XYZ file of C-alpha atoms in Angstrom:
403
model
C -24.075 52.733 67.642
C -27.293 50.697 67.503
C -27.177 47.314 69.184
C -28.772 44.330 67.403
C -32.057 43.066 68.777
C -30.491 39.808 69.905
C -27.917 41.667 71.993
C -30.585 43.873 73.545
C -32.719 40.846 74.438
C -29.710 39.020 75.884
C -28.788 42.044 77.990
C -32.364 42.340 79.195
C -32.438 38.663 80.110
C -29.227 39.080 82.134
C -30.671 42.070 83.978
C -33.811 40.092 84.805
C -31.669 37.183 85.991
C -29.533 39.468 88.178
C -32.494 41.308 89.703
C -32.757 40.567 93.471
C -36.122 38.845 93.265
C -35.816 37.505 96.811
C -35.901 41.082 98.148
C -39.079 41.848 96.221
C -40.780 38.613 97.276
C -39.787 39.179 100.921
C -41.336 42.670 100.821
C -44.541 41.308 99.281
C -44.732 38.567 101.928
C -44.307 41.139 104.717
C -47.088 43.214 103.136
C -49.335 40.137 103.084
C -48.769 39.652 106.804
C -49.603 43.306 107.472
C -52.843 43.140 105.466
C -53.838 39.975 107.294
C -53.208 41.623 110.679
C -54.822 44.982 109.845
C -58.306 44.121 111.258
C -56.700 43.069 114.540
C -54.568 46.239 114.729
C -57.679 48.326 114.121
C -59.497 46.538 116.950
C -56.576 47.065 119.306
C -56.406 50.746 118.348
C -60.087 51.319 119.070
C -60.530 49.107 122.162
C -57.074 48.841 123.649
C -54.880 45.772 124.021
C -56.355 44.469 127.281
C -59.898 44.734 125.965
C -58.986 43.033 122.681
C -56.866 40.277 124.273
C -58.204 39.704 127.788
C -55.448 37.640 129.400
C -55.370 39.049 132.913
C -56.728 35.883 134.534
C -58.208 32.480 133.722
C -61.789 33.741 133.669
C -60.846 36.492 131.243
C -59.080 34.012 128.960
C -62.092 31.672 129.016
C -64.449 34.525 128.117
C -62.031 35.714 125.416
C -61.693 32.281 123.794
C -65.415 31.534 124.029
C -66.258 34.848 122.315
C -64.152 34.193 119.208
C -60.728 34.778 120.702
C -59.325 31.640 119.070
C -59.812 33.216 115.644
C -58.104 36.416 116.794
C -55.168 34.531 118.282
C -54.852 32.466 115.101
C -54.815 35.659 113.071
C -52.177 37.184 115.337
C -49.846 34.163 115.215
C -50.253 33.628 111.459
C -49.726 37.278 110.585
C -46.680 37.686 112.807
C -45.287 34.375 111.535
C -45.562 35.529 107.923
C -43.757 38.775 108.710
C -40.998 37.013 110.646
C -40.425 34.538 107.805
C -40.137 37.468 105.378
C -36.858 38.265 107.127
C -35.662 34.727 106.450
C -36.527 35.139 102.760
C -34.078 38.059 102.588
C -31.347 35.515 103.328
C -32.688 33.198 100.579
C -33.138 30.446 103.167
C -34.893 27.280 102.043
C -36.448 26.714 105.480
C -37.989 30.214 105.388
C -39.349 29.472 101.897
C -40.972 26.242 103.107
C -42.514 27.722 106.262
C -43.743 30.780 104.344
C -45.618 28.578 101.872
C -47.317 26.739 104.739
C -48.238 29.990 106.474
C -49.592 31.494 103.241
C -51.758 28.420 102.774
C -53.151 28.977 106.288
C -53.675 32.700 105.611
C -55.554 31.882 102.408
C -57.715 29.340 104.228
C -58.629 31.813 106.975
C -59.380 34.508 104.391
C -61.643 32.122 102.473
C -63.375 31.077 105.680
C -64.147 34.675 106.637
C -65.729 35.235 103.234
C -66.974 38.724 102.417
C -64.362 41.430 102.359
C -61.441 39.025 102.389
C -61.410 37.683 98.830
C -58.955 40.375 97.751
C -56.435 39.188 100.346
C -57.119 35.593 99.302
C -56.295 36.392 95.655
C -53.166 38.344 96.647
C -52.000 35.467 98.859
C -52.590 32.927 96.084
C -50.581 34.995 93.569
C -47.798 35.447 96.131
C -47.662 31.709 96.806
C -47.402 31.127 93.057
C -44.490 33.585 92.866
C -42.716 31.751 95.676
C -43.136 28.441 93.877
C -42.028 29.951 90.567
C -38.833 31.399 92.053
C -37.970 28.466 94.312
C -34.459 28.269 92.866
C -33.626 31.634 94.449
C -34.134 30.175 97.946
C -31.470 27.507 98.177
C -29.402 28.441 101.198
C -29.097 27.192 104.773
C -29.091 30.360 106.879
C -28.313 30.471 110.591
C -30.398 33.643 110.897
C -33.418 32.070 109.205
C -33.032 28.947 111.321
C -32.964 31.049 114.470
C -36.089 32.927 113.353
C -37.869 29.635 112.707
C -36.840 28.313 116.128
C -37.993 31.483 117.905
C -41.306 31.512 116.038
C -41.952 27.851 116.856
C -41.176 28.215 120.560
C -43.234 31.402 120.938
C -46.200 29.878 119.091
C -46.127 26.788 121.296
C -45.864 28.925 124.442
C -48.891 30.989 123.422
C -50.862 27.831 122.705
C -49.836 26.239 126.004
C -50.399 29.290 128.239
C -53.822 30.083 126.815
C -54.860 26.437 126.978
C -53.745 26.043 130.593
C -55.580 29.203 131.611
C -58.699 28.078 129.766
C -58.631 24.695 131.531
C -57.350 26.175 134.773
C -59.964 24.642 137.071
C -59.235 21.179 135.670
C -55.725 21.138 137.178
C -54.743 20.361 140.748
C -54.154 22.881 142.216
C -56.190 25.141 139.850
C -54.221 27.452 137.556
C -55.668 30.974 137.610
C -52.820 33.351 136.662
C -50.552 33.699 133.593
C -47.284 33.218 135.535
C -48.346 29.809 136.864
C -49.627 28.864 133.406
C -46.274 29.842 131.878
C -44.431 27.809 134.525
C -46.519 24.688 133.908
C -46.194 25.117 130.106
C -42.396 25.299 130.180
C -42.122 22.371 132.617
C -44.356 20.276 130.332
C -42.665 21.355 127.078
C -39.241 20.456 128.458
C -40.620 17.120 129.831
C -39.184 17.923 133.292
C -42.486 17.284 135.095
C -41.964 18.322 138.737
C -45.424 17.038 139.655
C -46.473 20.057 141.756
C -49.265 20.787 139.224
C -51.136 17.989 137.519
C -54.197 17.507 135.304
C -57.205 15.916 136.956
C -59.657 15.557 134.031
C -59.410 13.778 130.695
C -59.474 17.069 128.777
C -56.605 18.482 130.841
C -54.611 15.261 130.487
C -55.023 15.203 126.697
C -54.044 18.866 126.516
C -50.925 18.197 128.606
C -50.005 15.296 126.311
C -50.263 17.634 123.301
C -47.911 20.123 124.987
C -45.349 17.400 125.686
C -45.442 15.960 122.143
C -45.311 19.399 120.502
C -42.528 20.472 122.868
C -40.320 17.543 121.927
C -41.012 18.128 118.224
C -40.407 21.869 118.346
C -37.177 21.603 120.327
C -35.821 18.868 118.040
C -36.604 20.747 114.819
C -35.400 24.059 116.267
C -32.059 22.597 117.258
C -31.576 21.062 113.805
C -32.575 24.341 112.106
C -30.041 26.341 114.125
C -27.176 23.872 114.533
C -27.359 22.444 110.986
C -26.307 25.615 109.102
C -23.802 26.412 111.868
C -21.778 23.211 111.543
C -22.608 22.397 107.917
C -20.060 24.804 106.483
C -17.292 23.513 108.771
C -18.038 19.902 107.850
C -18.001 20.688 104.122
C -14.725 22.553 104.568
C -13.159 19.570 106.333
C -14.432 17.126 103.719
C -13.461 19.154 100.669
C -10.347 20.870 101.998
C -11.564 24.414 101.379
C -9.606 27.300 102.765
C -11.119 29.782 105.170
C -11.560 33.278 103.839
C -8.793 34.734 106.009
C -6.153 32.507 104.277
C -6.939 33.731 100.759
C -4.004 36.053 100.060
C -1.611 36.456 97.128
C -3.689 33.940 95.229
C -5.391 33.746 91.837
C -9.161 33.848 91.440
C -10.448 31.852 88.486
C -14.055 32.141 87.304
C -14.960 29.582 84.667
C -15.878 25.984 83.902
C -14.731 25.630 80.290
C -11.773 23.632 78.944
C -9.451 26.654 79.070
C -10.295 27.314 82.730
C -9.779 23.656 83.682
C -6.461 23.399 81.846
C -5.220 26.663 83.328
C -6.194 25.541 86.821
C -4.060 22.403 86.465
C -1.102 24.363 85.066
C -1.255 26.944 87.863
C -1.474 24.303 90.583
C 1.508 22.432 89.079
C 3.508 25.655 89.418
C 2.561 26.037 93.068
C 0.037 28.892 92.781
C -2.879 29.124 95.186
C -6.096 29.219 93.149
C -9.642 29.974 94.282
C -12.269 28.849 91.768
C -15.695 30.475 91.564
C -18.424 28.248 90.134
C -22.197 28.826 89.827
C -23.005 25.758 91.952
C -21.014 23.735 94.460
C -22.405 20.529 93.006
C -21.193 18.945 89.774
C -18.187 21.148 89.016
C -15.218 19.553 87.189
C -12.493 20.634 89.629
C -10.707 18.263 92.051
C -12.219 17.478 95.432
C -9.425 19.345 97.251
C -9.842 22.519 95.166
C -10.691 25.789 96.924
C -14.123 26.176 95.327
C -16.566 28.979 96.091
C -20.144 28.746 94.814
C -21.636 32.037 93.650
C -21.957 34.578 90.866
C -18.487 35.888 90.052
C -19.980 39.074 88.578
C -21.204 40.105 92.055
C -18.823 42.236 94.095
C -19.743 40.465 97.332
C -18.771 37.064 95.940
C -15.390 38.375 94.770
C -14.787 39.931 98.186
C -15.593 36.573 99.764
C -13.070 34.975 97.414
C -10.444 37.431 98.671
C -10.236 39.677 95.606
C -8.848 42.524 97.724
C -5.695 40.436 98.319
C -5.580 38.504 95.043
C -2.856 38.792 92.427
C -5.169 38.094 89.486
C -8.887 37.780 88.810
C -9.396 35.619 85.712
C -12.748 35.973 83.919
C -12.758 32.794 81.810
C -16.469 32.133 81.422
C -17.790 30.980 78.038
C -20.120 33.999 77.839
C -18.233 37.173 76.879
C -20.851 39.414 78.491
C -20.402 37.602 81.807
C -16.638 38.060 81.536
C -17.159 41.796 81.069
C -19.381 41.938 84.157
C -16.765 40.020 86.161
C -14.112 42.565 85.166
C -16.344 45.436 86.319
C -17.027 43.707 89.634
C -13.333 42.913 90.023
C -12.543 46.592 89.541
C -14.633 47.329 92.646
C -13.587 44.365 94.776
C -9.921 44.035 93.814
C -6.976 45.598 95.585
C -4.517 48.110 94.116
C -2.214 45.329 92.862
C -4.944 43.018 91.541
C -4.772 42.415 87.781
C -7.931 41.684 85.815
C -7.803 39.172 82.959
C -10.733 38.684 80.573
C -11.355 36.026 77.934
C -12.952 36.951 74.606
C -14.464 33.804 73.159
C -15.560 35.587 69.990
C -13.224 37.967 68.120
C -16.243 40.164 67.356
C -16.533 41.008 71.062
C -12.961 42.217 71.533
C -13.799 45.881 71.104
C -16.725 45.684 73.517
C -14.727 43.923 76.241
C -11.938 46.491 75.874
C -14.409 49.155 77.045
C -14.373 47.709 80.580
C -10.560 48.106 80.628
C -9.224 44.684 81.687
C -5.506 44.635 82.396
C -5.111 41.656 80.065
C -7.456 40.592 77.275
C -6.902 37.213 75.629
C -8.474 35.853 72.455
C -7.550 32.204 71.747
C -10.066 32.028 68.878
C -8.419 34.911 67.048
C -5.009 33.361 67.662
C -5.975 29.920 66.364
C -7.768 31.128 63.255
C -4.990 33.542 62.257
C -2.193 31.000 62.788
C -4.058 28.387 60.757
C -4.768 30.872 57.957
C -1.120 32.003 57.833
C 0.103 28.402 57.892
C -2.156 27.424 54.997
C -1.083 30.546 53.082
C 2.643 29.970 53.706
C 3.057 33.238 55.615
C 5.580 33.714 58.385
C 4.663 33.388 62.063
C 6.815 34.980 64.763
C 6.593 35.456 68.541
C 5.437 39.073 68.282
C 2.529 38.043 66.046
C 1.430 35.321 68.469
C 1.574 37.752 71.387
C -0.502 40.346 69.563
C -3.127 37.826 68.535
C -3.330 36.110 71.923
C -3.884 39.368 73.745
C -6.424 40.670 71.299
C -4.303 43.356 69.644
C -4.914 44.445 66.086
C -2.455 43.148 63.528
C -1.614 44.779 60.198
C -2.929 43.110 57.086
C -0.328 41.062 55.222
C 1.283 42.817 52.257
């Protein structure tokens, strides 16, 4: 059977919408970080790590920084930062999206500054930044993992900056700092604002550098704590405010996916009869259900979302979306996520789609449109209406033509 062009285009649009674009973008971002770091990896492979990054003592650090080491360290930190944030993009974290854009801007600037041989990377980075901006809606989550990655990246970057700076200015401290361990000790003491006083700056340059460590340390620790603690407690606060049930309590309940009038009316009727109902909506904001409703934001046609809603222990999964194709996808996902006793109910908004939805084998298929139109036609024609007819029409069964 040939499908009409409109149906083919609609199916293609749904496939594009369901494609995990965040995975693709994360892989492209990681590749950008690798390409940016490749010259440094080649130098390390040919010269060795100690020859490329001479950090054995203060004199070696000074010679390294004076001979262009700042550019190499900037390349190392930017490239590694981009690759670390690619992991956060896999979790669709908004903080990872923001930091990645900033890092890509820095990568593009460095590539433009280097000039010859780097314009290809500059163009690739610009296109990648455009893709991130274009798909910003895909990165809308607060992830504890991404927050932890951001915190670790910030602390490590500040430590590298502080240790190298202290070693470079080693003779301008009292007593002089000449080894990495002492530089690390002074950096951590300054970043944490403890300030034991056993090592102190004695020149204006060293004092200004120490001030920068203190200010950056306070900023980094404050933002890192908010990035890690915010997602951790945010879900508990929202649960307390909105009365949502934890996942472990979702048993012998009914899962309802839909926002239309039928879904809202059915929710009220089920709650009046004492049933536990978990509602799945596309977004947690702006849904029409009561504030104390057990609402889960997500795509009900994804198996993972149904598992989170407790489909394995649910009595029914109700696909009551206003798009018949989405209802069919929900039934297929419910077949995978549901338990042996879970019944799948699908709504057919258009009578023309009844046969197609039957192919996914829902346990119950309802068609209010077919019921309403047939009852009205029989009433206007003076034909009889009985309970068996209503049942057949409501559940999408074929009825014999009137004699």
